[in-house]
Amino acid sequence: MLKLLKEILRTGEATVKYPFAPMEVCKDFRGKPEHRAEDCIACAACTVACPANAIQMETDTAAGSRTWSINYGRCVFCGRCEESCPTGAIRLSADFELAVGSKADLTRKAVFTLAGCACCGKPFAPAKEVDYVARLLGQSARSAEEAERLRLTAATCPACKRAQDVQQIAGMGIARQMDAGHSESEHAVKERETTP
Amino acid sequence: MNAPLAPNALVAEMSPVSTSDQIATMKTALLKNIQRSAYVYRVDCGGCNGCEIEIFSSITPVFDAERFGIKVVASPRHADILLFTGAVTRSMRMPALRAYEAAPDPKIVVSYGACGCTGGIFHDLYCVWGGTDNIVPVDVYIPGCPPTPAATIHGFAVALGLLEQKLKAETHVEAAGEAAALPHPDIPYALRVRLEREARRMAGYRQGRTIVEEFMALLEGHARAPGALTLPDRMTAAVGAERDPRRAEIIGRLAEVVQRTIRGEAP
């Protein structure tokens, strides 16, 4: 009997104190994905990466807004969103107390505004994303003019870029043809000159 | 000959079970002054058994849900709390409903795990009905894939009205002039990308990011206050000061990347 009591005292209590004391979790515990909307550029990388479609984005071009939303009830805590986030805006925290009484409390949303294209003015990408990309490109630009050019490139929608490219290439083609025609006639003249 | 079939015609719309007001008042009375143990019956609607493992680990001596009187029973007829795990599959829908009907009123229904809450990663499968709330009225949702034993205990406490839920629905609206901060503006973008790639290759995205952030703080510290030590010396010192050989190896590699970029070599 005494031996048993001794053994019990030696072993101590195995049960955690959890609901009465905070629970210690390990360092890289994958808990609730914490989204800092201030750092988010609404690039949709997490939306694409999310295997359970817990993170979703809806673009409303009429209202000029993009709504980012996460449903914690569908999240499988894989951390792919954190892995794909270019700005580190989403990070899996140590918070695991997610139980709720109503399903609506499981969703979290963030609304971002869309930026209009610098060329045609139609909304095409979140304003924060365009701004971030322009600043990132401007960081490695050699001159202020190049930075401005890169900013314009970032702020132009793909359709306008394509139209501009087509114009540019068409212009190049005409110039080359004209060049080619010119040189050919020159060549012919030269040939005529040299032939006896 | 074969008329085209509308996809909606293939989906059976089932009306969810509804509870009467009388049962609702009985339930609030049960929650208000529950003076005895709460018996839990576990209904598996077609999950992967990850949730079941966590439920059983929460009644082991380490987490010991039984100290609160929460006891897992073998029959729905003994149950106060019904714990629905797994996404509701087509073939397990009827057995789940039968278990719900077999439990005496008032009963508390808990939807357990990501699959139970919304269908989880299986939400768009052909044979999945969706979350538990599609077939029975749910009182508490415990998300997680699977929920840890501690989260399970928290969920039970919420179900029994002992603890308040922590999560609230929130909507952030972009403020005017809100901009994401550019990380490490002092470090050239090309170098930052190379460093981040190397760290991620060596240590994965999470630890890699932590290590590369520390390393870039070191570089930035040098850029702001170039002391007596040169940058290579400083990096060598950082490698020497690191006690974990794995981290020292990674920091050494990152220093090499910096050296190579300075020399203008390909990474």
Tab-separated table of C-alpha atoms in Angstrom:
chain	number	residue	atom	x	y	z
A	1	MET	CA	0.000	0.000	0.000
A	2	LEU	CA	2.738	2.431	1.037
A	3	LYS	CA	4.733	1.400	-1.969
A	4	LEU	CA	1.791	2.194	-4.205
A	5	LEU	CA	1.291	5.621	-2.620
A	6	LYS	CA	4.988	6.322	-3.056
A	7	GLU	CA	4.723	5.361	-6.701
A	8	ILE	CA	1.731	7.670	-7.152
A	9	LEU	CA	3.569	10.574	-5.536
A	10	ARG	CA	6.640	9.908	-7.657
A	11	THR	CA	4.658	9.822	-10.880
A	12	GLY	CA	2.726	12.990	-10.140
A	13	GLU	CA	-0.306	14.101	-12.123
A	14	ALA	CA	-0.376	13.281	-15.806
A	15	THR	CA	-3.544	15.197	-16.626
A	16	VAL	CA	-3.141	18.638	-18.159
A	17	LYS	CA	-4.742	21.612	-16.438
A	18	TYR	CA	-6.174	22.787	-19.748
A	19	PRO	CA	-9.568	24.469	-19.353
A	20	PHE	CA	-8.463	26.096	-16.101
A	21	ALA	CA	-4.982	27.063	-17.305
A	22	PRO	CA	-3.828	28.002	-20.803
A	23	MET	CA	-2.650	25.093	-22.926
A	24	GLU	CA	0.960	25.107	-24.044
A	25	VAL	CA	1.294	24.145	-27.699
A	26	CYS	CA	4.499	23.275	-29.510
A	27	LYS	CA	6.475	25.847	-31.487
A	28	ASP	CA	5.246	25.162	-34.999
A	29	PHE	CA	1.682	24.232	-34.073
A	30	ARG	CA	-0.669	24.800	-36.963
A	31	GLY	CA	-3.701	26.477	-35.445
A	32	LYS	CA	-6.149	29.052	-36.724
A	33	PRO	CA	-4.883	30.881	-39.826
A	34	GLU	CA	-4.515	34.487	-38.743
A	35	HIS	CA	-5.038	36.959	-41.571
A	36	ARG	CA	-3.620	40.460	-41.274
A	37	ALA	CA	-5.693	42.316	-43.827
A	38	GLU	CA	-3.391	45.374	-43.645
A	39	ASP	CA	-0.537	43.357	-45.182
A	40	CYS	CA	-2.726	41.432	-47.622
A	41	ILE	CA	-2.539	42.485	-51.279
A	42	ALA	CA	-5.490	40.292	-52.346
A	43	CYS	CA	-3.351	38.514	-54.945
A	44	ALA	CA	-5.380	35.272	-54.554
A	45	ALA	CA	-2.290	33.038	-54.176
A	46	CYS	CA	-3.806	31.516	-51.010
A	47	THR	CA	-7.142	31.035	-52.761
A	48	VAL	CA	-5.454	28.987	-55.462
A	49	ALA	CA	-3.334	27.056	-52.972
A	50	CYS	CA	-6.143	26.170	-50.533
A	51	PRO	CA	-6.947	22.470	-51.095
A	52	ALA	CA	-10.244	22.586	-49.199
A	53	ASN	CA	-11.506	25.840	-50.799
A	54	ALA	CA	-11.742	27.336	-47.312
A	55	ILE	CA	-10.252	30.561	-48.642
A	56	GLN	CA	-12.275	32.094	-51.400
A	57	MET	CA	-12.343	35.341	-53.319
A	58	GLU	CA	-15.162	37.053	-55.055
A	59	THR	CA	-14.615	39.883	-57.469
A	60	ASP	CA	-17.417	42.366	-57.959
A	61	THR	CA	-16.401	44.618	-60.847
A	62	ALA	CA	-19.638	46.604	-60.637
A	63	ALA	CA	-18.928	47.632	-57.051
A	64	GLY	CA	-15.175	47.713	-57.716
A	65	SER	CA	-14.371	45.414	-54.835
A	66	ARG	CA	-12.788	42.044	-54.161
A	67	THR	CA	-13.865	40.138	-51.070
A	68	TRP	CA	-11.458	37.715	-49.470
A	69	SER	CA	-13.038	35.215	-47.097
A	70	ILE	CA	-11.950	32.275	-44.995
A	71	ASN	CA	-14.225	29.630	-43.583
A	72	TYR	CA	-12.553	28.152	-40.508
A	73	GLY	CA	-15.077	25.344	-40.578
A	74	ARG	CA	-13.650	24.078	-43.837
A	75	CYS	CA	-9.982	24.733	-43.138
A	76	VAL	CA	-7.771	21.644	-42.826
A	77	PHE	CA	-4.837	23.587	-41.290
A	78	CYS	CA	-2.351	22.447	-43.923
A	79	GLY	CA	-0.486	25.769	-44.052
A	80	ARG	CA	-0.446	26.031	-47.830
A	81	CYS	CA	-1.833	29.586	-47.588
A	82	GLU	CA	1.055	30.612	-45.367
A	83	GLU	CA	3.502	28.938	-47.738
A	84	SER	CA	2.162	30.734	-50.793
A	85	CYS	CA	1.631	34.182	-49.277
A	86	PRO	CA	4.099	36.646	-50.849
A	87	THR	CA	3.721	39.268	-48.114
A	88	GLY	CA	3.382	37.025	-45.058
A	89	ALA	CA	-0.105	38.370	-44.376
A	90	ILE	CA	-1.522	34.987	-43.389
A	91	ARG	CA	0.131	32.888	-40.734
A	92	LEU	CA	-1.050	29.856	-38.799
A	93	SER	CA	-1.235	30.877	-35.160
A	94	ALA	CA	-1.212	28.825	-31.979
A	95	ASP	CA	-4.924	29.495	-31.399
A	96	PHE	CA	-6.981	26.306	-31.410
A	97	GLU	CA	-10.137	27.342	-29.525
A	98	LEU	CA	-12.409	27.630	-32.534
A	99	ALA	CA	-15.672	26.115	-31.311
A	100	VAL	CA	-18.688	28.277	-32.121
A	101	GLY	CA	-22.430	28.120	-31.672
A	102	SER	CA	-23.424	29.592	-35.010
A	103	LYS	CA	-21.903	28.818	-38.361
A	104	ALA	CA	-21.710	32.478	-39.397
A	105	ASP	CA	-19.024	33.059	-36.759
A	106	LEU	CA	-16.683	30.711	-38.602
A	107	THR	CA	-16.152	33.069	-41.524
A	108	ARG	CA	-13.902	36.059	-41.692
A	109	LYS	CA	-13.905	38.516	-44.556
A	110	ALA	CA	-11.805	41.330	-45.916
A	111	VAL	CA	-12.963	43.710	-48.614
A	112	PHE	CA	-10.443	45.290	-50.976
A	113	THR	CA	-10.956	47.900	-53.669
A	114	LEU	CA	-10.095	47.291	-57.284
A	115	ALA	CA	-7.835	49.598	-59.251
A	116	GLY	CA	-8.796	50.822	-62.704
A	117	CYS	CA	-6.479	50.160	-65.636
A	118	ALA	CA	-4.189	53.121	-66.415
A	119	CYS	CA	-5.142	52.785	-70.072
A	120	CYS	CA	-8.840	51.894	-70.323
A	121	GLY	CA	-9.976	52.635	-66.761
A	122	LYS	CA	-11.739	49.313	-66.212
A	123	PRO	CA	-11.167	47.653	-62.818
A	124	PHE	CA	-8.769	44.722	-63.232
A	125	ALA	CA	-6.712	44.100	-60.048
A	126	PRO	CA	-6.794	45.095	-56.364
A	127	ALA	CA	-5.385	48.571	-55.836
A	128	LYS	CA	-3.087	47.292	-53.079
A	129	GLU	CA	-1.619	44.632	-55.351
A	130	VAL	CA	-0.917	47.121	-58.163
A	131	ASP	CA	0.662	49.515	-55.668
A	132	TYR	CA	2.788	46.756	-54.100
A	133	VAL	CA	4.027	45.452	-57.455
A	134	ALA	CA	4.838	48.970	-58.675
A	135	ARG	CA	6.877	49.686	-55.549
A	136	LEU	CA	8.617	46.312	-55.755
A	137	LEU	CA	9.578	46.894	-59.386
A	138	GLY	CA	10.543	50.483	-58.639
A	139	GLN	CA	12.944	49.202	-55.977
A	140	SER	CA	15.194	47.600	-58.594
A	141	ALA	CA	14.727	50.275	-61.270
A	142	ARG	CA	17.877	52.129	-62.292
A	143	SER	CA	16.278	55.538	-62.885
A	144	ALA	CA	13.126	57.438	-61.978
A	145	GLU	CA	11.886	57.206	-65.591
A	146	GLU	CA	12.275	53.439	-65.591
A	147	ALA	CA	10.410	53.238	-62.291
A	148	GLU	CA	7.588	55.309	-63.749
A	149	ARG	CA	7.470	53.115	-66.866
A	150	LEU	CA	7.361	49.969	-64.702
A	151	ARG	CA	4.608	51.490	-62.575
A	152	LEU	CA	2.557	52.130	-65.704
A	153	THR	CA	3.160	48.564	-66.890
A	154	ALA	CA	1.938	47.231	-63.568
A	155	ALA	CA	-1.132	49.445	-63.653
A	156	THR	CA	-2.206	48.394	-67.148
A	157	CYS	CA	-4.695	45.571	-67.618
A	158	PRO	CA	-3.700	42.473	-69.679
A	159	ALA	CA	-6.111	43.360	-72.520
A	160	CYS	CA	-4.626	46.835	-72.911
A	161	LYS	CA	-1.101	45.416	-72.690
A	162	ARG	CA	-1.945	42.971	-75.466
A	163	ALA	CA	-3.416	45.745	-77.626
A	164	GLN	CA	-0.314	47.847	-77.058
A	165	ASP	CA	1.930	44.908	-77.921
A	166	VAL	CA	0.029	44.255	-81.130
A	167	GLN	CA	0.348	47.902	-82.094
A	168	GLN	CA	4.037	47.897	-81.288
A	169	ILE	CA	4.727	44.696	-83.200
A	170	ALA	CA	2.678	45.886	-86.170
A	171	GLY	CA	4.638	49.136	-86.156
A	172	MET	CA	7.900	47.157	-85.988
A	173	GLY	CA	6.790	44.979	-88.902
A	174	ILE	CA	6.035	47.947	-91.142
A	175	ALA	CA	9.322	49.569	-90.224
A	176	ARG	CA	11.200	46.356	-90.992
A	177	GLN	CA	9.428	45.942	-94.317
A	178	MET	CA	10.130	49.517	-95.177
A	179	ASP	CA	13.719	49.009	-94.088
A	180	ALA	CA	13.951	45.802	-96.073
A	181	GLY	CA	12.422	47.419	-99.175
A	182	HIS	CA	14.765	50.333	-98.818
A	183	SER	CA	17.884	48.233	-98.487
A	184	GLU	CA	16.750	46.006	-101.364
A	185	SER	CA	16.362	48.929	-103.733
A	186	GLU	CA	19.715	50.225	-102.584
A	187	HIS	CA	21.204	46.834	-103.210
A	188	ALA	CA	19.620	46.729	-106.671
A	189	VAL	CA	20.990	50.139	-107.461
A	190	LYS	CA	24.407	49.074	-106.299
A	191	GLU	CA	24.188	45.933	-108.384
A	192	ARG	CA	23.192	47.900	-111.435
A	193	GLU	CA	26.031	50.221	-110.836
A	194	THR	CA	28.615	47.466	-110.535
A	195	THR	CA	27.410	45.320	-113.422
A	196	PRO	CA	29.141	46.215	-116.650
B	1	MET	CA	-33.897	9.252	-77.661
B	2	ASN	CA	-32.081	10.165	-74.456
B	3	ALA	CA	-33.348	13.476	-73.248
B	4	PRO	CA	-30.611	15.628	-71.688
B	5	LEU	CA	-30.759	15.435	-67.918
B	6	ALA	CA	-30.627	18.609	-65.881
B	7	PRO	CA	-27.857	18.218	-63.236
B	8	ASN	CA	-30.201	19.581	-60.560
B	9	ALA	CA	-32.652	16.762	-61.204
B	10	LEU	CA	-30.023	14.306	-59.904
B	11	VAL	CA	-29.669	16.056	-56.551
B	12	ALA	CA	-32.255	15.078	-53.996
B	13	GLU	CA	-33.319	17.961	-51.797
B	14	MET	CA	-33.943	16.734	-48.274
B	15	SER	CA	-35.614	18.881	-45.698
B	16	PRO	CA	-33.534	19.096	-42.530
B	17	VAL	CA	-34.975	17.842	-39.274
B	18	SER	CA	-36.595	20.632	-37.294
B	19	THR	CA	-37.102	20.820	-33.553
B	20	SER	CA	-40.201	22.109	-31.819
B	21	ASP	CA	-40.230	25.019	-29.371
B	22	GLN	CA	-40.951	22.682	-26.480
B	23	ILE	CA	-37.773	20.737	-27.125
B	24	ALA	CA	-35.833	23.989	-27.405
B	25	THR	CA	-36.984	25.110	-23.945
B	26	MET	CA	-36.158	21.666	-22.571
B	27	LYS	CA	-32.688	21.993	-24.061
B	28	THR	CA	-32.057	25.392	-22.464
B	29	ALA	CA	-33.265	23.967	-19.155
B	30	LEU	CA	-30.874	21.042	-19.551
B	31	LEU	CA	-27.978	23.367	-20.312
B	32	LYS	CA	-28.833	25.723	-17.454
B	33	ASN	CA	-28.843	23.215	-14.661
B	34	ILE	CA	-27.138	20.085	-15.831
B	35	GLN	CA	-26.408	18.427	-12.501
B	36	ARG	CA	-25.020	15.184	-13.823
B	37	SER	CA	-22.588	13.738	-16.320
B	38	ALA	CA	-23.066	14.467	-20.000
B	39	TYR	CA	-23.088	11.284	-22.000
B	40	VAL	CA	-21.688	11.454	-25.479
B	41	TYR	CA	-22.553	9.205	-28.371
B	42	ARG	CA	-20.247	9.409	-31.351
B	43	VAL	CA	-21.873	9.170	-34.786
B	44	ASP	CA	-19.480	8.584	-37.653
B	45	CYS	CA	-21.149	9.841	-40.827
B	46	GLY	CA	-18.303	8.749	-43.070
B	47	GLY	CA	-15.084	10.311	-41.865
B	48	CYS	CA	-11.477	9.232	-42.082
B	49	ASN	CA	-11.290	8.222	-38.371
B	50	GLY	CA	-8.831	11.003	-37.566
B	51	CYS	CA	-11.555	12.684	-35.510
B	52	GLU	CA	-12.316	9.435	-33.663
B	53	ILE	CA	-8.654	9.098	-32.669
B	54	GLU	CA	-8.704	12.626	-31.248
B	55	ILE	CA	-11.964	11.970	-29.388
B	56	PHE	CA	-10.459	8.899	-27.774
B	57	SER	CA	-7.254	10.734	-26.969
B	58	SER	CA	-9.322	13.392	-25.223
B	59	ILE	CA	-10.749	10.777	-22.849
B	60	THR	CA	-7.305	9.353	-22.046
B	61	PRO	CA	-5.718	10.281	-18.690
B	62	VAL	CA	-3.683	13.126	-20.215
B	63	PHE	CA	-6.676	15.218	-21.267
B	64	ASP	CA	-9.236	13.314	-19.244
B	65	ALA	CA	-12.590	14.694	-20.356
B	66	GLU	CA	-14.178	12.301	-17.885
B	67	ARG	CA	-13.176	14.574	-14.986
B	68	PHE	CA	-15.969	16.869	-16.251
B	69	GLY	CA	-18.373	13.955	-16.460
B	70	ILE	CA	-18.111	13.681	-20.206
B	71	LYS	CA	-18.383	10.013	-20.957
B	72	VAL	CA	-18.512	8.231	-24.277
B	73	VAL	CA	-21.355	5.726	-24.385
B	74	ALA	CA	-22.112	2.903	-26.778
B	75	SER	CA	-25.766	3.591	-27.538
B	76	PRO	CA	-27.561	6.719	-28.753
B	77	ARG	CA	-30.365	5.886	-26.297
B	78	HIS	CA	-28.054	6.813	-23.397
B	79	ALA	CA	-26.799	9.992	-24.961
B	80	ASP	CA	-27.212	13.666	-24.077
B	81	ILE	CA	-24.714	14.854	-26.616
B	82	LEU	CA	-24.477	13.513	-30.133
B	83	LEU	CA	-21.087	13.991	-31.720
B	84	PHE	CA	-21.285	13.869	-35.510
B	85	THR	CA	-17.913	13.309	-37.139
B	86	GLY	CA	-17.081	13.174	-40.808
B	87	ALA	CA	-18.835	14.569	-43.839
B	88	VAL	CA	-22.346	13.206	-44.308
B	89	THR	CA	-21.969	10.645	-47.059
B	90	ARG	CA	-24.835	9.353	-49.130
B	91	SER	CA	-24.786	5.895	-47.586
B	92	MET	CA	-24.298	7.026	-43.960
B	93	ARG	CA	-27.047	9.646	-44.042
B	94	MET	CA	-29.836	7.284	-42.975
B	95	PRO	CA	-27.882	5.592	-40.134
B	96	ALA	CA	-26.907	9.051	-38.863
B	97	LEU	CA	-30.539	10.159	-38.907
B	98	ARG	CA	-31.564	6.950	-37.123
B	99	ALA	CA	-28.990	7.616	-34.394
B	100	TYR	CA	-30.360	11.146	-34.059
B	101	GLU	CA	-33.913	9.853	-33.784
B	102	ALA	CA	-32.891	7.198	-31.261
B	103	ALA	CA	-31.382	9.714	-28.856
B	104	PRO	CA	-33.854	10.998	-26.240
B	105	ASP	CA	-34.850	14.661	-26.211
B	106	PRO	CA	-33.457	17.068	-25.236
B	107	LYS	CA	-30.196	16.357	-27.045
B	108	ILE	CA	-27.259	18.535	-27.917
B	109	VAL	CA	-25.804	18.023	-31.358
B	110	VAL	CA	-22.139	18.785	-31.844
B	111	SER	CA	-20.609	18.887	-35.298
B	112	TYR	CA	-17.041	17.721	-34.974
B	113	GLY	CA	-14.108	18.404	-37.296
B	114	ALA	CA	-13.839	20.246	-40.588
B	115	CYS	CA	-15.838	17.569	-42.403
B	116	GLY	CA	-18.624	17.653	-39.859
B	117	CYS	CA	-18.848	21.458	-39.907
B	118	THR	CA	-19.000	22.068	-43.638
B	119	GLY	CA	-17.987	18.899	-45.458
B	120	GLY	CA	-14.354	20.014	-45.201
B	121	ILE	CA	-12.002	18.958	-47.933
B	122	PHE	CA	-14.670	16.538	-49.211
B	123	HIS	CA	-17.351	19.216	-49.549
B	124	ASP	CA	-17.702	18.895	-53.326
B	125	LEU	CA	-17.545	15.120	-53.646
B	126	TYR	CA	-20.329	13.382	-55.540
B	127	CYS	CA	-21.267	11.195	-52.587
B	128	VAL	CA	-21.060	13.856	-49.879
B	129	TRP	CA	-24.163	15.544	-48.595
B	130	GLY	CA	-22.197	18.297	-46.886
B	131	GLY	CA	-21.899	19.159	-43.223
B	132	THR	CA	-23.922	17.742	-40.360
B	133	ASP	CA	-26.198	20.805	-40.370
B	134	ASN	CA	-27.645	19.631	-43.679
B	135	ILE	CA	-29.432	16.746	-41.972
B	136	VAL	CA	-29.858	17.669	-38.296
B	137	PRO	CA	-29.954	20.968	-36.341
B	138	VAL	CA	-26.492	21.595	-34.887
B	139	ASP	CA	-25.797	23.412	-31.616
B	140	VAL	CA	-22.022	23.675	-31.612
B	141	TYR	CA	-19.393	23.426	-34.340
B	142	ILE	CA	-15.874	22.312	-33.452
B	143	PRO	CA	-13.613	22.944	-36.450
B	144	GLY	CA	-10.201	21.373	-36.901
B	145	CYS	CA	-8.740	18.655	-39.010
B	146	PRO	CA	-8.868	16.893	-36.626
B	147	PRO	CA	-9.555	19.117	-33.584
B	148	THR	CA	-6.865	18.581	-30.959
B	149	PRO	CA	-7.982	17.035	-27.640
B	150	ALA	CA	-7.717	20.484	-26.042
B	151	ALA	CA	-9.956	21.932	-28.775
B	152	THR	CA	-12.366	19.067	-28.151
B	153	ILE	CA	-12.566	19.907	-24.447
B	154	HIS	CA	-13.069	23.587	-25.306
B	155	GLY	CA	-15.826	22.609	-27.717
B	156	PHE	CA	-17.595	20.520	-25.058
B	157	ALA	CA	-17.295	23.417	-22.623
B	158	VAL	CA	-18.923	25.697	-25.212
B	159	ALA	CA	-21.625	23.089	-25.853
B	160	LEU	CA	-22.417	22.826	-22.146
B	161	GLY	CA	-22.394	26.609	-21.765
B	162	LEU	CA	-19.354	26.655	-19.466
B	163	LEU	CA	-17.096	28.722	-21.724
B	164	GLU	CA	-17.832	31.487	-24.198
B	165	GLN	CA	-16.909	31.071	-27.819
B	166	LYS	CA	-13.855	33.073	-28.842
B	167	LEU	CA	-14.372	33.337	-32.578
B	168	LYS	CA	-16.575	36.084	-33.981
B	169	ALA	CA	-17.511	36.905	-37.545
B	170	GLU	CA	-15.458	39.869	-38.711
B	171	THR	CA	-15.246	41.895	-41.874
B	172	HIS	CA	-12.260	44.062	-42.587
B	173	VAL	CA	-12.851	46.854	-45.085
B	174	GLU	CA	-9.816	48.344	-46.773
B	175	ALA	CA	-9.070	51.759	-45.330
B	176	ALA	CA	-8.166	54.664	-47.608
B	177	GLY	CA	-4.447	54.736	-48.292
B	178	GLU	CA	-3.872	51.283	-46.835
B	179	ALA	CA	-0.715	49.789	-48.312
B	180	ALA	CA	1.190	46.574	-47.705
B	181	ALA	CA	4.674	47.306	-46.383
B	182	LEU	CA	7.548	46.351	-48.667
B	183	PRO	CA	9.753	43.906	-46.760
B	184	HIS	CA	13.438	44.785	-46.396
B	185	PRO	CA	13.643	47.852	-48.674
B	186	ASP	CA	17.406	48.131	-48.004
B	187	ILE	CA	18.173	44.735	-49.538
B	188	PRO	CA	18.161	44.506	-53.360
B	189	TYR	CA	15.131	42.596	-54.575
B	190	ALA	CA	17.152	40.071	-56.603
B	191	LEU	CA	19.308	39.225	-53.584
B	192	ARG	CA	16.271	38.916	-51.323
B	193	VAL	CA	14.629	36.470	-53.726
B	194	ARG	CA	17.804	34.390	-53.924
B	195	LEU	CA	18.161	34.300	-50.146
B	196	GLU	CA	14.521	33.368	-49.600
B	197	ARG	CA	14.697	30.604	-52.198
B	198	GLU	CA	17.850	29.131	-50.715
B	199	ALA	CA	16.451	29.237	-47.168
B	200	ARG	CA	13.199	27.628	-48.298
B	201	ARG	CA	15.102	24.940	-50.204
B	202	MET	CA	17.178	24.130	-47.134
B	203	ALA	CA	14.621	24.396	-44.335
B	204	GLY	CA	11.099	24.504	-45.772
B	205	TYR	CA	8.754	27.444	-45.876
B	206	ARG	CA	8.179	27.985	-42.186
B	207	GLN	CA	11.600	27.543	-40.582
B	208	GLY	CA	13.184	28.813	-43.792
B	209	ARG	CA	11.281	32.063	-43.518
B	210	THR	CA	12.254	32.471	-39.863
B	211	ILE	CA	15.934	31.863	-40.633
B	212	VAL	CA	16.033	34.130	-43.671
B	213	GLU	CA	14.293	36.905	-41.717
B	214	GLU	CA	16.972	36.656	-39.018
B	215	PHE	CA	19.686	36.638	-41.644
B	216	MET	CA	18.290	39.662	-43.474
B	217	ALA	CA	18.006	41.523	-40.173
B	218	LEU	CA	21.736	40.877	-39.820
B	219	LEU	CA	22.387	42.276	-43.320
B	220	GLU	CA	20.203	45.304	-42.678
B	221	GLY	CA	21.885	45.938	-39.348
B	222	HIS	CA	25.166	46.040	-41.230
B	223	ALA	CA	23.751	48.400	-43.862
B	224	ARG	CA	22.473	50.791	-41.187
B	225	ALA	CA	25.455	50.729	-38.868
B	226	PRO	CA	28.588	49.403	-40.593
B	227	GLY	CA	30.799	48.770	-37.582
B	228	ALA	CA	34.395	47.682	-37.320
B	229	LEU	CA	33.616	44.228	-38.712
B	230	THR	CA	33.194	43.828	-42.460
B	231	LEU	CA	30.114	42.078	-43.809
B	232	PRO	CA	31.866	38.728	-44.530
B	233	ASP	CA	33.393	38.763	-41.042
B	234	ARG	CA	30.027	39.503	-39.522
B	235	MET	CA	28.409	36.628	-41.405
B	236	THR	CA	31.207	34.279	-40.366
B	237	ALA	CA	30.679	35.389	-36.773
B	238	ALA	CA	26.957	34.667	-37.101
B	239	VAL	CA	27.708	31.166	-38.405
B	240	GLY	CA	30.212	30.623	-35.577
B	241	ALA	CA	27.777	31.821	-32.918
B	242	GLU	CA	25.064	29.423	-34.067
B	243	ARG	CA	24.934	26.383	-31.819
B	244	ASP	CA	22.575	24.293	-33.930
B	245	PRO	CA	24.722	22.709	-36.678
B	246	ARG	CA	21.762	22.540	-39.080
B	247	ARG	CA	21.020	26.243	-38.730
B	248	ALA	CA	24.737	27.047	-38.962
B	249	GLU	CA	24.875	25.156	-42.274
B	250	ILE	CA	21.892	27.093	-43.642
B	251	ILE	CA	23.228	30.469	-42.497
B	252	GLY	CA	26.590	29.548	-44.043
B	253	ARG	CA	24.851	28.835	-47.339
B	254	LEU	CA	22.970	32.127	-47.184
B	255	ALA	CA	26.262	33.955	-46.557
B	256	GLU	CA	27.667	32.186	-49.614
B	257	VAL	CA	24.694	33.407	-51.682
B	258	VAL	CA	25.432	36.975	-50.571
B	259	GLN	CA	29.126	36.619	-51.448
B	260	ARG	CA	28.314	35.230	-54.867
B	261	THR	CA	25.804	37.976	-55.591
B	262	ILE	CA	28.376	40.595	-54.584
B	263	ARG	CA	30.920	38.996	-56.928
B	264	GLY	CA	28.276	38.993	-59.659
B	265	GLU	CA	28.263	35.217	-60.160
B	266	ALA	CA	25.203	33.201	-61.116
B	267	PRO	CA	23.439	31.759	-58.058
